[in-house]
């Protein structure tokens, strides 16, 4: 009985649990079901969107809108409360919205959070002022920033006035909302009674209100950076609010001195006044801002001294930027700051000749920027301990540091030691390193073994050192590599077939690389700068289907900008890498053979240098397709024939060198080709015409005749090939089509083929052994006949036997497939 009771109790418990679970599931399903009015509002918003990346592909009428991507509903009221459609472009994952941003979405009466930032909307539809919203807004958070379309404009902000509950507003962004036509922006945003955080950076604002009209008493975070404000910083500016914690006015045109009212902000934690035109001295009372954790006042016109008194009470300071300043830094050698920084920038300031000793005390540095600071001497032990601790960014470029750091293992993600005097071998670096620039130093030896594991490496610049060995074999794991500059070293070996498909710049100039140029190098679709000059490369120019998309069609990519040496127009330039500059330089090698036509279809190339090789052949007329060409050097090769007339249409050509070849005939007449002096054409004995000596009458006649003959020959050849192709196609399909469709013809054709084949076979055997074969055939075909006496009789007999073939014989149907 007890067992039975227990079983019944257990069964009831299970049933109760199932019932409860079912009710819970049903209840939850009911609770999150989308409100119909909200659904209609969301679908109206969707109508104008170009969702090419499938970001809101789940927004369909078949699904509950509370389950749509980026849509969140209240569990009790079932009303939409949050929409998060922030775009992103992380690695291979891209999610962006384009098209129309319809602010009718603000009709969602329970909406408290809306994020449409980092997309590519190109139109904003703003509800009319007369329309207004039909409810009292509950919106607390609104972020429309960083929409990257240059056509995105907003003519008014009046629609904001009804968002009385708004606490956070962000309309900033590069190529984002352009508010330069909005004259009342300040009146509108200050009318929002609950607003605490205002982000209007990069909005092209240029009309900053007078201080007497400022009313920011509720604001705790204000970002007006990167606009076009030009105004004097008034003394009462920092009296606007006592509660502000974040103030960013960087990258404007603000002038004047820092007013004393700055000291009236006891809660200020982050202050950025960098990249303006502020002047005067830094008040010592700045050190009274004890809550400050970020101070950025670099790139201004400040003067005077900076000493430990300036930072005496800034114990919370975490980030300090004094770069691009004329301060006189007066720090005692034994000074230990009251703070521990994670970020420090003293770039382009006068710190040298000794490395600032107080920086050695910073144990938490993640990002250190000290380029162009006049540093010559370091405390070796303290210096090595310091740079080995840094995990983020280490910029020591453009100093004169002479140290051997070959025994160190550096763990920073961005390493820039270029333009110094570092000696010895290269240091070991972390597998997580992204960018390495150690160019213009005196590093020697081979690439460390640890560099084989650099799977995250995107930029490598080793230009102008004394490095040697087979470097490219060490980079096989660097599949993310985009920028590769190994120029002016002593590297050797061959160019590997397998290289990163993300490369957009390859410089192997002035080394000892040998072997052929792999075809795979011309299948890098992002590549726009290729420099293999001054090596020992041999073989012919790769003949393959080029996939150099960036040299055929202009594409804009956001590349990491760096400075390289560019050799063009007969001289050396230094310029920042930009995706609108296309270069191919294979000069001073031992390359040979004719140039492929595919080369001249790279119409975006601006610099082409193939000089000092052994190339042969004529220059095809297709060179006229390269209409963006600015610098062309084919000198010191073995090219021959006439200079094609199409070269005269290269209107951007600023440098030309065709000297020391075997060109003949007259230089084509055209403003472009006659603008160069004789040095561009010398070393071609049979070449004439301006700017060289005039052609004789005989040469003129010969050139005209030869030109006409070449054109006629080419025309005849093209017509011949075309006729042959058409004739072959017609004949082939005429015969094959008839055989396939007409059964009787098909039988006759294969009977004929069989007879001819058998006859040829037997005749061959007969020729090899006349008597034996004759006798064998006779006995086999007609046993009653004796030996044949004459070969002709044998052949006649064979013919008669072949005519006995079965007329119905036909090849299998599979023959036609």
XYZ file of N, CA and C in Angstrom, residues 508-609:
306
model
N 60.152 44.568 -51.743
C 61.323 43.703 -51.511
C 62.567 44.341 -52.122
N 62.538 45.582 -52.384
C 63.546 46.331 -53.123
C 64.941 46.222 -52.479
N 65.960 46.180 -53.361
C 67.360 46.263 -52.942
C 67.730 45.184 -51.932
N 67.528 43.917 -52.335
C 67.954 42.766 -51.564
C 68.658 41.794 -52.503
N 68.669 40.523 -52.146
C 69.320 39.506 -52.965
C 68.351 38.378 -53.313
N 67.108 38.700 -53.440
C 66.123 37.688 -53.813
C 66.386 37.219 -55.245
N 66.173 35.931 -55.476
C 66.442 35.354 -56.787
C 65.302 34.434 -57.200
N 65.470 33.824 -58.395
C 64.417 32.957 -58.904
C 63.394 33.756 -59.694
N 62.289 33.118 -59.982
C 61.256 33.740 -60.795
C 60.213 34.439 -59.923
N 59.433 35.282 -60.562
C 58.316 35.941 -59.875
C 57.117 35.003 -59.927
N 56.611 34.556 -58.804
C 55.484 33.603 -58.829
C 54.210 34.248 -59.371
N 53.454 33.466 -60.121
C 52.196 33.963 -60.675
C 51.225 34.386 -59.576
N 51.313 33.714 -58.447
C 50.365 33.988 -57.365
C 50.449 35.437 -56.879
N 51.592 36.072 -57.099
C 51.744 37.457 -56.670
C 50.805 38.386 -57.434
N 50.391 37.957 -58.634
C 49.502 38.774 -59.449
C 48.035 38.370 -59.294
N 47.770 37.630 -58.221
C 46.392 37.269 -57.894
C 45.978 37.852 -56.548
N 46.737 38.859 -56.085
C 46.412 39.520 -54.828
C 45.482 40.690 -55.132
N 44.212 40.512 -54.887
C 43.215 41.478 -55.352
C 43.330 42.839 -54.676
N 43.925 42.908 -53.469
C 44.050 44.189 -52.769
C 45.343 44.928 -53.119
N 46.260 44.286 -53.804
C 47.592 44.843 -54.029
C 47.530 46.107 -54.887
N 48.167 47.191 -54.400
C 48.274 48.397 -55.214
C 49.692 48.958 -55.247
N 50.640 48.331 -54.555
C 52.028 48.781 -54.603
C 52.947 47.552 -54.589
N 53.660 47.344 -55.701
C 54.565 46.203 -55.838
C 55.933 46.710 -56.269
N 56.954 46.496 -55.427
C 58.312 46.961 -55.715
C 59.285 45.807 -55.464
N 59.782 45.223 -56.572
C 60.752 44.129 -56.494
C 62.086 44.542 -57.109
N 62.335 45.819 -57.232
C 63.506 46.340 -57.944
C 64.813 45.997 -57.235
N 65.889 45.985 -58.033
C 67.260 45.808 -57.531
C 67.409 44.494 -56.748
N 67.071 43.401 -57.398
C 67.293 42.073 -56.858
C 67.969 41.217 -57.928
N 67.878 39.912 -57.804
C 68.473 38.994 -58.775
C 67.406 38.105 -59.405
N 66.250 38.651 -59.581
C 65.137 37.891 -60.149
C 65.367 37.638 -61.631
N 64.938 36.470 -62.101
C 65.136 36.095 -63.499
C 63.846 35.477 -64.040
N 63.926 35.018 -65.289
C 62.744 34.428 -65.904
C 61.889 35.505 -66.549
N 60.719 35.099 -67.011
C 59.847 36.015 -67.742
C 58.810 36.634 -66.826
N 58.172 37.670 -67.357
C 57.058 38.296 -66.661
C 55.919 37.282 -66.613
N 55.307 37.065 -65.463
C 54.254 36.044 -65.363
C 53.146 36.246 -66.391
N 52.863 35.186 -67.140
C 51.745 35.172 -68.079
C 50.615 34.379 -67.424
N 49.634 35.067 -66.936
C 48.531 34.413 -66.247
C 47.343 35.358 -66.263
N 46.245 34.893 -65.722
C 45.068 35.741 -65.584
C 45.240 36.569 -64.316
N 45.494 37.864 -64.493
C 45.738 38.721 -63.343
C 44.443 38.984 -62.582
N 44.580 39.021 -61.257
C 43.435 39.333 -60.407
C 43.755 40.532 -59.526
N 44.555 41.459 -60.076
C 44.940 42.654 -59.337
C 43.794 43.677 -59.410
N 42.727 43.369 -58.708
C 41.513 44.178 -58.803
C 41.773 45.642 -58.511
N 42.637 45.916 -57.544
C 42.908 47.297 -57.142
C 43.703 48.068 -58.182
N 44.263 47.370 -59.180
C 44.992 48.055 -60.238
C 44.167 48.150 -61.523
N 42.949 47.649 -61.457
C 42.057 47.707 -62.618
C 40.885 48.636 -62.344
N 40.289 48.492 -61.177
C 39.135 49.299 -60.794
C 39.418 49.966 -59.469
N 39.089 51.240 -59.381
C 39.371 51.957 -58.139
C 38.430 51.510 -57.033
N 39.012 51.089 -55.923
C 38.251 50.731 -54.732
C 38.865 51.480 -53.561
N 38.018 51.981 -52.693
C 38.533 52.669 -51.509
C 38.482 51.727 -50.316
N 39.629 51.583 -49.670
C 39.703 50.800 -48.453
C 40.359 51.651 -47.371
N 39.971 51.403 -46.145
C 40.563 52.147 -45.036
C 41.838 51.434 -44.596
N 42.953 51.777 -45.259
C 44.216 51.133 -44.964
C 44.928 51.819 -43.802
N 45.769 51.046 -43.155
C 46.638 51.625 -42.142
C 47.670 52.499 -42.847
N 47.742 53.775 -42.490
C 48.600 54.732 -43.192
C 50.025 54.647 -42.652
N 50.979 54.578 -43.531
C 52.374 54.559 -43.147
C 53.166 55.316 -44.196
N 54.386 55.668 -43.860
C 55.243 56.405 -44.783
C 56.242 55.458 -45.411
N 56.394 55.525 -46.736
C 57.338 54.674 -47.442
C 58.157 55.516 -48.409
N 59.233 54.921 -48.902
C 60.019 55.530 -49.959
C 59.398 55.126 -51.295
N 59.040 56.091 -52.109
C 58.475 55.813 -53.422
C 59.446 56.301 -54.491
N 59.835 55.410 -55.407
C 60.724 55.758 -56.499
C 59.887 55.915 -57.758
N 59.742 57.135 -58.203
C 58.920 57.403 -59.372
C 59.393 58.668 -60.045
N 59.062 58.793 -61.329
C 59.429 59.959 -62.119
C 60.931 60.230 -62.068
N 61.704 59.150 -62.009
C 63.147 59.274 -62.069
C 63.804 59.738 -60.797
N 63.061 59.856 -59.709
C 63.661 60.294 -58.458
C 62.905 59.697 -57.291
N 63.403 59.964 -56.096
C 62.843 59.360 -54.897
C 61.908 60.337 -54.191
N 60.778 59.812 -53.741
C 59.847 60.605 -52.960
C 59.574 59.889 -51.652
N 59.089 60.623 -50.684
C 58.599 60.033 -49.445
C 57.136 60.435 -49.327
N 56.262 59.464 -49.149
C 54.843 59.798 -49.080
C 54.103 58.804 -48.204
N 52.946 59.196 -47.745
C 52.092 58.309 -46.959
C 51.347 57.360 -47.889
N 51.285 56.112 -47.487
C 50.584 55.117 -48.297
C 49.118 55.501 -48.417
N 48.655 55.584 -49.655
C 47.250 55.872 -49.912
C 46.755 54.929 -50.997
N 45.502 54.500 -50.914
C 44.990 53.527 -51.883
C 44.781 54.090 -53.278
N 45.001 55.406 -53.479
C 44.822 55.964 -54.817
C 46.138 56.047 -55.590
N 47.205 55.435 -55.068
C 48.500 55.427 -55.739
C 48.872 53.995 -56.081
N 48.936 53.669 -57.404
C 49.249 52.310 -57.856
C 50.631 52.281 -58.485
N 51.467 51.322 -58.066
C 52.857 51.280 -58.504
C 53.300 49.852 -58.777
N 54.050 49.654 -59.893
C 54.740 48.393 -60.178
C 56.164 48.745 -60.575
N 57.139 48.241 -59.820
C 58.545 48.509 -60.096
C 59.318 47.194 -60.047
N 59.771 46.732 -61.219
C 60.559 45.497 -61.327
C 61.942 45.796 -61.893
N 62.387 47.003 -61.797
C 63.626 47.436 -62.437
C 64.863 46.779 -61.826
N 65.947 46.788 -62.632
C 67.269 46.312 -62.191
C 67.228 44.879 -61.682
N 66.723 43.994 -62.521
C 66.770 42.559 -62.287
C 67.311 41.905 -63.552
N 67.086 40.624 -63.724
C 67.514 39.915 -64.940
C 66.307 39.264 -65.611
N 65.201 39.956 -65.601
C 63.969 39.454 -66.197
C 64.053 39.520 -67.714
N 63.384 38.606 -68.393
C 63.493 38.522 -69.849
C 62.138 38.148 -70.455
N 62.154 37.984 -71.792
C 60.932 37.586 -72.482
C 60.065 38.780 -72.839
N 58.927 38.498 -73.451
C 58.007 39.538 -73.857
C 57.032 39.869 -72.731
N 56.512 41.069 -72.793
C 55.549 41.495 -71.780
C 54.162 40.983 -72.132
N 53.432 40.450 -71.158
C 52.078 39.957 -71.434
C 51.095 41.114 -71.626
N 50.091 40.886 -72.446
C 49.076 41.916 -72.678
C 48.329 42.261 -71.390
N 48.211 41.283 -70.482
C 47.479 41.519 -69.244
C 48.067 42.693 -68.447
N 49.390 42.892 -68.571
C 50.034 43.983 -67.845
C 49.446 45.327 -68.246
N 49.145 45.489 -69.527
C 48.694 46.780 -70.032
C 47.189 46.986 -69.850
N 46.553 46.029 -69.204
C 45.145 46.184 -68.871
C 44.950 46.624 -67.429
N 46.063 46.862 -66.718
C 45.998 47.368 -65.347
C 45.874 48.885 -65.414
N 44.696 49.351 -65.720
C 44.493 50.740 -66.131
C 44.637 51.751 -64.994
N 44.683 51.299 -63.740
C 44.828 52.234 -62.627
C 46.286 52.474 -62.241
N 47.213 51.754 -62.868
C 48.631 51.905 -62.521
C 49.110 53.300 -62.912
N 49.839 53.948 -62.000
C 50.361 55.292 -62.240
C 51.878 55.310 -62.412
N 52.551 54.340 -61.818
C 54.003 54.242 -61.962
C 54.362 52.839 -62.409
N 55.048 52.727 -63.572
C 55.491 51.436 -64.096
C 56.957 51.560 -64.469
N 57.798 50.790 -63.798
C 59.241 50.839 -64.039
C 59.750 49.425 -64.293
